[in-house]
Each structure stands twice: as C-alpha cells, then as structure tokens.
C-alpha cells in the first residue's frame, strides 16, 4: 500500500510537470500570436501607404500628360504646324529647305568681256534649284559673240558658273541663258544669290 502511494505521488508530480510545461507553451503561443497580429497590422499599414503613393503617382502622371498636350496645342496655335529642322551631321553639307533663303554666292571674278547685242525678251522664270545654288561662282570661259548689224544696244557678257549651271552675266549683273541668251534672273551681289525676274 505504501508503494502504491509512492507511485501515485510520482504520477501526480509528472502530471503537474506536464501541465506546467503545457501552460508555458500556451503562454508562448499567445505571446507569438500577439507579435504576429502586430506584424500583420504593420504590413497592412505599409500596403495602404503603397496604395496611396501609387494613386498619387498615377494622378501626377495624368497631370503631366495633360500639361504636355496643352503645351503642344499652345505651340501649334502660336507657331502653326511646322516641323523644326534638325542640324545635319557635320560630315554632310547643309541642304536648305525649299522655303529657306539660298546661301550666299561670291561675286564673279572679272574676265575679258565681249560685246553682244541686247534684245528685249520675255523674262524666264528661274527654277528653284538654280535660284538656291550654294556653290561658288566660277568663271568658265569667255564668250565671243559679235553684234549683228542693227541699231540695238550692245552688252558685254561674260560666261560664269553659279552652282552647277552656266550663265552669261553683264555689267549690271543680269543673268542670261547660255544657249538662248534669254534673261533668266539677276545676281544679287549683296546677298550672294540669284534673284528671279
């Protein structure tokens, strides 16, 4: 009987130790649960902050696009729908657009002049590519044309090269076609360009 009491006492102590262990574990689980709930609350706050920042950024982006469109519309209304020319690479020569003024052309060098009769002729319109020639004026050769018999004024003409085209020029810088000797324009010494008639 004494032994049974000892066994019961030992069993009771084991049960109490087990209960104490379980209570400790339950306390630890409860503390961990509180920590996890706090972490969850922190994560939810961070998500809400991120969502708010995303909404603000999207609003700012929308405002920027609206401002860009308004600025482009304002520029078109002020300047018209034009394209801004981009400077070419340094290796390539600049080619002026059709609407731009031609580049300056140096004055032709004086050469031996011959007399040719001047006739009143209908002005011929100079093509744009000739009016916009950018090369230097080069004297090619003398023109040897004699005045035919008649009472018309004599004009001294010199053959020159402006750009890639040959012309005849008089002392007043009027330009004539080499083949037909019709007036095609006037050479502007100040601006170094060909003015159409």
mmCIF file of N, CA and C in Angstrom, residues 44-161:
data_model
loop_
_atom_site.group_PDB
_atom_site.id
_atom_site.type_symbol
_atom_site.label_atom_id
_atom_site.label_comp_id
_atom_site.label_asym_id
_atom_site.label_seq_id
_atom_site.Cartn_x
_atom_site.Cartn_y
_atom_site.Cartn_z
ATOM 1 N N UNK A 44 -0.284 45.665 -43.172
ATOM 2 C CA UNK A 44 -1.477 46.288 -43.749
ATOM 3 C C UNK A 44 -1.304 47.804 -43.868
ATOM 4 N N UNK A 45 -0.633 48.425 -42.867
ATOM 5 C CA UNK A 45 -0.374 49.866 -42.952
ATOM 6 C C UNK A 45 0.570 50.178 -44.120
ATOM 7 N N UNK A 46 1.608 49.344 -44.300
ATOM 8 C CA UNK A 46 2.538 49.557 -45.416
ATOM 9 C C UNK A 46 1.836 49.407 -46.759
ATOM 10 N N UNK A 47 0.950 48.404 -46.863
ATOM 11 C CA UNK A 47 0.198 48.210 -48.114
ATOM 12 C C UNK A 47 -0.675 49.428 -48.396
ATOM 13 N N UNK A 48 -1.332 49.945 -47.353
ATOM 14 C CA UNK A 48 -2.176 51.134 -47.530
ATOM 15 C C UNK A 48 -1.329 52.332 -47.972
ATOM 16 N N UNK A 49 -0.123 52.477 -47.398
ATOM 17 C CA UNK A 49 0.768 53.580 -47.792
ATOM 18 C C UNK A 49 1.196 53.438 -49.248
ATOM 19 N N UNK A 50 1.557 52.200 -49.641
ATOM 20 C CA UNK A 50 1.964 51.950 -51.032
ATOM 21 C C UNK A 50 0.820 52.250 -51.987
ATOM 22 N N UNK A 51 -0.401 51.810 -51.628
ATOM 23 C CA UNK A 51 -1.562 52.092 -52.482
ATOM 24 C C UNK A 51 -1.785 53.595 -52.617
ATOM 25 N N UNK A 52 -1.634 54.320 -51.517
ATOM 26 C CA UNK A 52 -1.798 55.777 -51.572
ATOM 27 C C UNK A 52 -0.748 56.436 -52.450
ATOM 28 N N UNK A 53 0.515 55.979 -52.305
ATOM 29 C CA UNK A 53 1.588 56.532 -53.141
ATOM 30 C C UNK A 53 1.350 56.237 -54.614
ATOM 31 N N UNK A 54 0.893 55.017 -54.913
ATOM 32 C CA UNK A 54 0.620 54.651 -56.300
ATOM 33 C C UNK A 54 -0.477 55.534 -56.878
ATOM 34 N N UNK A 55 -1.531 55.775 -56.108
ATOM 35 C CA UNK A 55 -2.621 56.628 -56.583
ATOM 36 C C UNK A 55 -2.116 58.054 -56.832
ATOM 37 N N UNK A 56 -1.259 58.574 -55.924
ATOM 38 C CA UNK A 56 -0.716 59.925 -56.115
ATOM 39 C C UNK A 56 0.168 60.000 -57.361
ATOM 40 N N UNK A 57 1.010 58.962 -57.571
ATOM 41 C CA UNK A 57 1.877 58.952 -58.752
ATOM 42 C C UNK A 57 1.070 58.875 -60.042
ATOM 43 N N UNK A 58 0.019 58.052 -60.049
ATOM 44 C CA UNK A 58 -0.821 57.962 -61.243
ATOM 45 C C UNK A 58 -1.507 59.300 -61.522
ATOM 46 N N UNK A 59 -1.945 59.979 -60.472
ATOM 47 C CA UNK A 59 -2.556 61.301 -60.650
ATOM 48 C C UNK A 59 -1.557 62.309 -61.197
ATOM 49 N N UNK A 60 -0.323 62.271 -60.664
ATOM 50 C CA UNK A 60 0.710 63.193 -61.149
ATOM 51 C C UNK A 60 1.049 62.911 -62.607
ATOM 52 N N UNK A 61 1.118 61.628 -62.983
ATOM 53 C CA UNK A 61 1.401 61.265 -64.371
ATOM 54 C C UNK A 61 0.301 61.758 -65.296
ATOM 55 N N UNK A 62 -0.945 61.598 -64.879
ATOM 56 C CA UNK A 62 -2.069 62.093 -65.682
ATOM 57 C C UNK A 62 -1.970 63.606 -65.854
ATOM 58 N N UNK A 63 -1.617 64.315 -64.781
ATOM 59 C CA UNK A 63 -1.465 65.775 -64.871
ATOM 60 C C UNK A 63 -0.348 66.158 -65.833
ATOM 61 N N UNK A 64 0.769 65.397 -65.800
ATOM 62 C CA UNK A 64 1.877 65.698 -66.707
ATOM 63 C C UNK A 64 1.471 65.515 -68.163
ATOM 64 N N UNK A 65 0.742 64.439 -68.470
ATOM 65 C CA UNK A 65 0.281 64.230 -69.844
ATOM 66 C C UNK A 65 -0.671 65.342 -70.274
ATOM 67 N N UNK A 66 -1.540 65.768 -69.367
ATOM 68 C CA UNK A 66 -2.468 66.855 -69.685
ATOM 69 C C UNK A 66 -1.697 68.137 -69.973
ATOM 70 N N UNK A 67 -0.683 68.433 -69.142
ATOM 71 C CA UNK A 67 0.124 69.635 -69.365
ATOM 72 C C UNK A 67 0.896 69.547 -70.675
ATOM 73 N N UNK A 68 1.422 68.357 -71.004
ATOM 74 C CA UNK A 68 2.162 68.169 -72.258
ATOM 75 C C UNK A 68 1.260 68.431 -73.451
ATOM 76 N N UNK A 69 0.054 67.866 -73.435
ATOM 77 C CA UNK A 69 -0.878 68.065 -74.545
ATOM 78 C C UNK A 69 -1.275 69.530 -74.669
ATOM 79 N N UNK A 70 -1.497 70.197 -73.545
ATOM 80 C CA UNK A 70 -1.857 71.616 -73.577
ATOM 81 C C UNK A 70 -0.703 72.448 -74.135
ATOM 82 N N UNK A 71 0.534 72.113 -73.753
ATOM 83 C CA UNK A 71 1.696 72.845 -74.250
ATOM 84 C C UNK A 71 1.852 72.656 -75.757
ATOM 85 N N UNK A 72 1.690 71.420 -76.241
ATOM 86 C CA UNK A 72 1.795 71.168 -77.681
ATOM 87 C C UNK A 72 0.713 71.918 -78.443
ATOM 88 N N UNK A 73 -0.503 71.941 -77.914
ATOM 89 C CA UNK A 73 -1.586 72.672 -78.574
ATOM 90 C C UNK A 73 -1.273 74.165 -78.610
ATOM 91 N N UNK A 74 -0.725 74.695 -77.523
ATOM 92 C CA UNK A 74 -0.377 76.114 -77.476
ATOM 93 C C UNK A 74 0.722 76.438 -78.488
ATOM 94 N N UNK A 75 1.740 75.567 -78.592
ATOM 95 C CA UNK A 75 2.825 75.797 -79.547
ATOM 96 C C UNK A 75 2.311 75.751 -80.983
ATOM 97 N N UNK A 76 1.400 74.818 -81.274
ATOM 98 C CA UNK A 76 0.842 74.737 -82.626
ATOM 99 C C UNK A 76 0.031 75.977 -82.947
ATOM 100 N N UNK A 77 -0.723 76.488 -81.961
ATOM 101 C CA UNK A 77 -1.525 77.677 -82.225
ATOM 102 C C UNK A 77 -0.641 78.908 -82.394
ATOM 103 N N UNK A 78 0.503 78.958 -81.717
ATOM 104 C CA UNK A 78 1.394 80.108 -81.828
ATOM 105 C C UNK A 78 2.256 80.049 -83.086
ATOM 106 N N UNK A 79 2.774 78.870 -83.402
ATOM 107 C CA UNK A 79 3.743 78.755 -84.487
ATOM 108 C C UNK A 79 3.178 78.071 -85.722
ATOM 109 N N UNK A 80 2.016 77.504 -85.634
ATOM 110 C CA UNK A 80 1.492 76.722 -86.739
ATOM 111 C C UNK A 80 2.069 75.328 -86.678
ATOM 112 N N UNK A 81 1.561 74.465 -87.512
ATOM 113 C CA UNK A 81 2.023 73.074 -87.515
ATOM 114 C C UNK A 81 3.269 72.987 -88.378
ATOM 115 N N UNK A 82 4.428 73.291 -87.783
ATOM 116 C CA UNK A 82 5.678 73.258 -88.530
ATOM 117 C C UNK A 82 6.595 72.223 -87.923
ATOM 118 N N UNK A 83 7.501 71.749 -88.731
ATOM 119 C CA UNK A 83 8.499 70.819 -88.211
ATOM 120 C C UNK A 83 9.791 71.594 -88.027
ATOM 121 N N UNK A 84 10.431 71.400 -86.901
ATOM 122 C CA UNK A 84 11.667 72.108 -86.603
ATOM 123 C C UNK A 84 12.814 71.364 -87.272
ATOM 124 N N UNK A 85 13.595 72.060 -88.152
ATOM 125 C CA UNK A 85 14.682 71.353 -88.830
ATOM 126 C C UNK A 85 15.759 70.940 -87.843
ATOM 127 N N UNK A 86 16.317 69.778 -88.082
ATOM 128 C CA UNK A 86 17.374 69.251 -87.219
ATOM 129 C C UNK A 86 18.696 69.456 -87.931
ATOM 130 N N UNK A 87 19.705 69.916 -87.209
ATOM 131 C CA UNK A 87 21.012 70.158 -87.816
ATOM 132 C C UNK A 87 21.582 68.845 -88.336
ATOM 133 N N UNK A 88 22.105 68.849 -89.571
ATOM 134 C CA UNK A 88 22.664 67.613 -90.121
ATOM 135 C C UNK A 88 24.003 67.282 -89.481
ATOM 136 N N UNK A 89 24.457 66.069 -89.713
ATOM 137 C CA UNK A 89 25.755 65.639 -89.198
ATOM 138 C C UNK A 89 26.843 66.491 -89.837
ATOM 139 N N UNK A 90 27.953 66.763 -89.130
ATOM 140 C CA UNK A 90 28.998 67.631 -89.670
ATOM 141 C C UNK A 90 29.607 67.124 -90.971
ATOM 142 N N UNK A 91 29.599 65.816 -91.208
ATOM 143 C CA UNK A 91 30.221 65.270 -92.405
ATOM 144 C C UNK A 91 29.432 65.608 -93.657
ATOM 145 N N UNK A 92 28.134 65.849 -93.548
ATOM 146 C CA UNK A 92 27.297 66.109 -94.712
ATOM 147 C C UNK A 92 27.071 67.610 -94.853
ATOM 148 N N UNK A 93 27.026 68.143 -96.076
ATOM 149 C CA UNK A 93 26.741 69.570 -96.252
ATOM 150 C C UNK A 93 25.285 69.869 -95.938
ATOM 151 N N UNK A 94 25.045 71.091 -95.470
ATOM 152 C CA UNK A 94 23.673 71.506 -95.132
ATOM 153 C C UNK A 94 22.902 71.778 -96.409
ATOM 154 N N UNK A 95 21.710 71.222 -96.529
ATOM 155 C CA UNK A 95 20.831 71.476 -97.662
ATOM 156 C C UNK A 95 19.653 72.270 -97.146
ATOM 157 N N UNK A 96 19.521 73.500 -97.605
ATOM 158 C CA UNK A 96 18.455 74.374 -97.112
ATOM 159 C C UNK A 96 17.111 73.885 -97.614
ATOM 160 N N UNK A 97 16.044 74.006 -96.798
ATOM 161 C CA UNK A 97 14.716 73.643 -97.276
ATOM 162 C C UNK A 97 14.274 74.590 -98.383
ATOM 163 N N UNK A 98 13.243 74.208 -99.132
ATOM 164 C CA UNK A 98 12.778 74.981 -100.285
ATOM 165 C C UNK A 98 12.391 76.386 -99.878
ATOM 166 N N UNK A 99 11.766 76.550 -98.723
ATOM 167 C CA UNK A 99 11.286 77.855 -98.295
ATOM 168 C C UNK A 99 12.407 78.729 -97.746
ATOM 169 N N UNK A 100 13.578 78.184 -97.478
ATOM 170 C CA UNK A 100 14.661 78.942 -96.861
ATOM 171 C C UNK A 100 15.391 79.783 -97.899
ATOM 172 N N UNK A 101 16.052 80.823 -97.443
ATOM 173 C CA UNK A 101 16.823 81.682 -98.339
ATOM 174 C C UNK A 101 18.063 80.931 -98.808
ATOM 175 N N UNK A 102 18.474 81.143 -100.064
ATOM 176 C CA UNK A 102 19.661 80.450 -100.556
ATOM 177 C C UNK A 102 20.925 80.969 -99.886
ATOM 178 N N UNK A 103 21.939 80.148 -99.895
ATOM 179 C CA UNK A 103 23.209 80.509 -99.273
ATOM 180 C C UNK A 103 23.909 81.567 -100.117
ATOM 181 N N UNK A 104 24.754 82.397 -99.508
ATOM 182 C CA UNK A 104 25.462 83.436 -100.258
ATOM 183 C C UNK A 104 26.376 82.836 -101.314
ATOM 184 N N UNK A 105 26.458 83.532 -102.461
ATOM 185 C CA UNK A 105 27.340 83.127 -103.545
ATOM 186 C C UNK A 105 28.295 84.290 -103.788
ATOM 187 N N UNK A 106 29.624 84.067 -103.810
ATOM 188 C CA UNK A 106 30.551 85.171 -104.007
ATOM 189 C C UNK A 106 30.394 85.807 -105.381
ATOM 190 N N UNK A 107 30.792 87.048 -105.484
ATOM 191 C CA UNK A 107 30.682 87.775 -106.749
ATOM 192 C C UNK A 107 31.590 87.137 -107.792
ATOM 193 N N UNK A 108 31.174 87.157 -109.057
ATOM 194 C CA UNK A 108 32.004 86.560 -110.102
ATOM 195 C C UNK A 108 33.268 87.387 -110.340
ATOM 196 N N UNK A 109 34.330 86.707 -110.707
ATOM 197 C CA UNK A 109 35.593 87.384 -110.988
ATOM 198 C C UNK A 109 35.514 88.044 -112.361
ATOM 199 N N UNK A 110 36.108 89.226 -112.517
ATOM 200 C CA UNK A 110 36.064 89.880 -113.830
ATOM 201 C C UNK A 110 36.947 89.133 -114.831
ATOM 202 N N UNK A 111 36.457 89.046 -116.071
ATOM 203 C CA UNK A 111 37.218 88.405 -117.142
ATOM 204 C C UNK A 111 37.072 89.244 -118.402
ATOM 205 N N UNK A 112 37.742 88.838 -119.425
ATOM 206 C CA UNK A 112 37.657 89.552 -120.691
ATOM 207 C C UNK A 112 36.218 89.543 -121.167
ATOM 208 N N UNK A 113 35.760 90.706 -121.580
ATOM 209 C CA UNK A 113 34.365 90.836 -121.975
ATOM 210 C C UNK A 113 34.275 91.063 -123.478
ATOM 211 N N UNK A 114 33.205 90.567 -124.064
ATOM 212 C CA UNK A 114 32.936 90.783 -125.485
ATOM 213 C C UNK A 114 31.579 91.434 -125.616
ATOM 214 N N UNK A 115 31.329 92.030 -126.734
ATOM 215 C CA UNK A 115 30.074 92.740 -126.922
ATOM 216 C C UNK A 115 29.054 91.836 -127.590
ATOM 217 N N UNK A 116 27.839 91.852 -127.042
ATOM 218 C CA UNK A 116 26.724 91.078 -127.595
ATOM 219 C C UNK A 116 25.520 91.997 -127.594
ATOM 220 N N UNK A 117 24.680 91.874 -128.594
ATOM 221 C CA UNK A 117 23.515 92.754 -128.648
ATOM 222 C C UNK A 117 22.501 92.366 -127.577
ATOM 223 N N UNK A 118 21.839 93.405 -127.090
ATOM 224 C CA UNK A 118 20.803 93.198 -126.072
ATOM 225 C C UNK A 118 19.462 93.281 -126.772
ATOM 226 N N UNK A 119 18.656 92.269 -126.587
ATOM 227 C CA UNK A 119 17.319 92.289 -127.176
ATOM 228 C C UNK A 119 16.298 92.238 -126.061
ATOM 229 N N UNK A 120 15.168 92.880 -126.297
ATOM 230 C CA UNK A 120 14.103 92.884 -125.295
ATOM 231 C C UNK A 120 13.375 91.561 -125.412
ATOM 232 N N UNK A 121 13.451 90.780 -124.337
ATOM 233 C CA UNK A 121 12.830 89.456 -124.372
ATOM 234 C C UNK A 121 11.983 89.257 -123.140
ATOM 235 N N UNK A 122 11.065 88.335 -123.265
ATOM 236 C CA UNK A 122 10.181 87.994 -122.147
ATOM 237 C C UNK A 122 11.012 87.316 -121.056
ATOM 238 N N UNK A 123 10.874 87.760 -119.770
ATOM 239 C CA UNK A 123 11.644 87.125 -118.693
ATOM 240 C C UNK A 123 11.258 85.658 -118.517
ATOM 241 N N UNK A 124 12.257 84.864 -118.227
ATOM 242 C CA UNK A 124 12.032 83.441 -117.996
ATOM 243 C C UNK A 124 12.153 83.182 -116.504
ATOM 244 N N UNK A 125 11.223 82.408 -115.981
ATOM 245 C CA UNK A 125 11.246 82.100 -114.542
ATOM 246 C C UNK A 125 12.371 81.118 -114.254
ATOM 247 N N UNK A 126 13.152 81.428 -113.236
ATOM 248 C CA UNK A 126 14.288 80.582 -112.869
ATOM 249 C C UNK A 126 13.791 79.439 -111.999
ATOM 250 N N UNK A 127 14.162 78.198 -112.314
ATOM 251 C CA UNK A 127 13.766 77.080 -111.440
ATOM 252 C C UNK A 127 14.349 77.271 -110.050
ATOM 253 N N UNK A 128 13.644 76.734 -109.058
ATOM 254 C CA UNK A 128 14.055 76.897 -107.659
ATOM 255 C C UNK A 128 15.441 76.336 -107.397
ATOM 256 N N UNK A 129 15.782 75.220 -108.040
ATOM 257 C CA UNK A 129 17.080 74.618 -107.767
ATOM 258 C C UNK A 129 18.219 75.514 -108.229
ATOM 259 N N UNK A 130 17.978 76.294 -109.306
ATOM 260 C CA UNK A 130 19.002 77.219 -109.753
ATOM 261 C C UNK A 130 19.065 78.417 -108.828
ATOM 262 N N UNK A 131 17.908 78.894 -108.382
ATOM 263 C CA UNK A 131 17.872 80.062 -107.506
ATOM 264 C C UNK A 131 18.514 79.767 -106.165
ATOM 265 N N UNK A 132 18.585 78.523 -105.790
ATOM 266 C CA UNK A 132 19.116 78.153 -104.482
ATOM 267 C C UNK A 132 20.505 77.540 -104.573
ATOM 268 N N UNK A 133 21.209 77.760 -105.655
ATOM 269 C CA UNK A 133 22.540 77.168 -105.795
ATOM 270 C C UNK A 133 23.443 77.691 -104.703
ATOM 271 N N UNK A 134 24.232 76.803 -104.102
ATOM 272 C CA UNK A 134 25.053 77.186 -102.967
ATOM 273 C C UNK A 134 26.549 77.168 -103.298
ATOM 274 N N UNK A 135 26.918 76.675 -104.455
ATOM 275 C CA UNK A 135 28.332 76.603 -104.798
ATOM 276 C C UNK A 135 28.856 77.984 -105.169
ATOM 277 N N UNK A 136 30.156 78.098 -105.175
ATOM 278 C CA UNK A 136 30.760 79.369 -105.537
ATOM 279 C C UNK A 136 30.598 79.618 -107.034
ATOM 280 N N UNK A 137 30.642 80.882 -107.389
ATOM 281 C CA UNK A 137 30.548 81.261 -108.794
ATOM 282 C C UNK A 137 31.923 81.078 -109.409
ATOM 283 N N UNK A 138 31.986 80.366 -110.524
ATOM 284 C CA UNK A 138 33.251 80.133 -111.193
ATOM 285 C C UNK A 138 33.163 80.644 -112.624
ATOM 286 N N UNK A 139 34.208 81.316 -113.066
ATOM 287 C CA UNK A 139 34.248 81.792 -114.444
ATOM 288 C C UNK A 139 34.725 80.644 -115.304
ATOM 289 N N UNK A 140 33.944 80.292 -116.320
ATOM 290 C CA UNK A 140 34.271 79.145 -117.162
ATOM 291 C C UNK A 140 35.132 79.561 -118.362
ATOM 292 N N UNK A 141 34.613 80.466 -119.196
ATOM 293 C CA UNK A 141 35.339 80.842 -120.396
ATOM 294 C C UNK A 141 34.759 82.139 -120.930
ATOM 295 N N UNK A 142 35.483 82.747 -121.830
ATOM 296 C CA UNK A 142 34.994 83.976 -122.447
ATOM 297 C C UNK A 142 33.972 83.641 -123.516
ATOM 298 N N UNK A 143 33.024 84.560 -123.716
ATOM 299 C CA UNK A 143 32.022 84.368 -124.763
ATOM 300 C C UNK A 143 32.393 85.292 -125.905
ATOM 301 N N UNK A 144 32.559 84.759 -127.068
ATOM 302 C CA UNK A 144 32.936 85.575 -128.221
ATOM 303 C C UNK A 144 31.753 85.666 -129.155
ATOM 304 N N UNK A 145 30.924 86.660 -128.914
ATOM 305 C CA UNK A 145 29.773 86.868 -129.779
ATOM 306 C C UNK A 145 29.839 88.294 -130.293
ATOM 307 N N UNK A 146 29.673 88.468 -131.543
ATOM 308 C CA UNK A 146 29.757 89.781 -132.167
ATOM 309 C C UNK A 146 28.357 90.341 -132.365
ATOM 310 N N UNK A 147 28.282 91.662 -132.337
ATOM 311 C CA UNK A 147 26.999 92.325 -132.554
ATOM 312 C C UNK A 147 26.639 92.218 -134.022
ATOM 313 N N UNK A 148 25.405 91.849 -134.252
ATOM 314 C CA UNK A 148 24.927 91.817 -135.625
ATOM 315 C C UNK A 148 24.619 93.239 -136.048
ATOM 316 N N UNK A 149 24.573 93.438 -137.307
ATOM 317 C CA UNK A 149 24.311 94.790 -137.782
ATOM 318 C C UNK A 149 22.900 95.184 -137.405
ATOM 319 N N UNK A 150 22.762 96.341 -136.875
ATOM 320 C CA UNK A 150 21.460 96.842 -136.443
ATOM 321 C C UNK A 150 21.697 97.957 -135.461
ATOM 322 N N UNK A 151 20.643 98.598 -135.058
ATOM 323 C CA UNK A 151 20.787 99.752 -134.199
ATOM 324 C C UNK A 151 20.562 99.458 -132.730
ATOM 325 N N UNK A 152 20.611 98.203 -132.267
ATOM 326 C CA UNK A 152 20.312 97.880 -130.873
ATOM 327 C C UNK A 152 21.535 98.096 -129.991
ATOM 328 N N UNK A 153 21.293 98.266 -128.673
ATOM 329 C CA UNK A 153 22.376 98.497 -127.724
ATOM 330 C C UNK A 153 23.270 97.267 -127.616
ATOM 331 N N UNK A 154 24.539 97.526 -127.322
ATOM 332 C CA UNK A 154 25.482 96.442 -127.138
ATOM 333 C C UNK A 154 25.658 96.173 -125.646
ATOM 334 N N UNK A 155 25.786 94.881 -125.285
ATOM 335 C CA UNK A 155 26.006 94.494 -123.889
ATOM 336 C C UNK A 155 27.209 93.566 -123.851
ATOM 337 N N UNK A 156 28.097 93.815 -122.892
ATOM 338 C CA UNK A 156 29.244 92.936 -122.719
ATOM 339 C C UNK A 156 28.846 91.809 -121.777
ATOM 340 N N UNK A 157 28.971 90.570 -122.233
ATOM 341 C CA UNK A 157 28.585 89.399 -121.435
ATOM 342 C C UNK A 157 29.807 88.546 -121.131
ATOM 343 N N UNK A 158 29.770 87.934 -119.971
ATOM 344 C CA UNK A 158 30.821 87.018 -119.545
ATOM 345 C C UNK A 158 30.167 85.714 -119.119
ATOM 346 N N UNK A 159 30.767 84.597 -119.511
ATOM 347 C CA UNK A 159 30.209 83.307 -119.106
ATOM 348 C C UNK A 159 30.753 82.939 -117.732
ATOM 349 N N UNK A 160 29.829 82.605 -116.819
ATOM 350 C CA UNK A 160 30.213 82.207 -115.462
ATOM 351 C C UNK A 160 29.460 80.945 -115.086
ATOM 352 N N UNK A 161 29.926 80.329 -114.000
ATOM 353 C CA UNK A 161 29.253 79.131 -113.483
ATOM 354 C C UNK A 161 28.799 79.436 -112.066
#
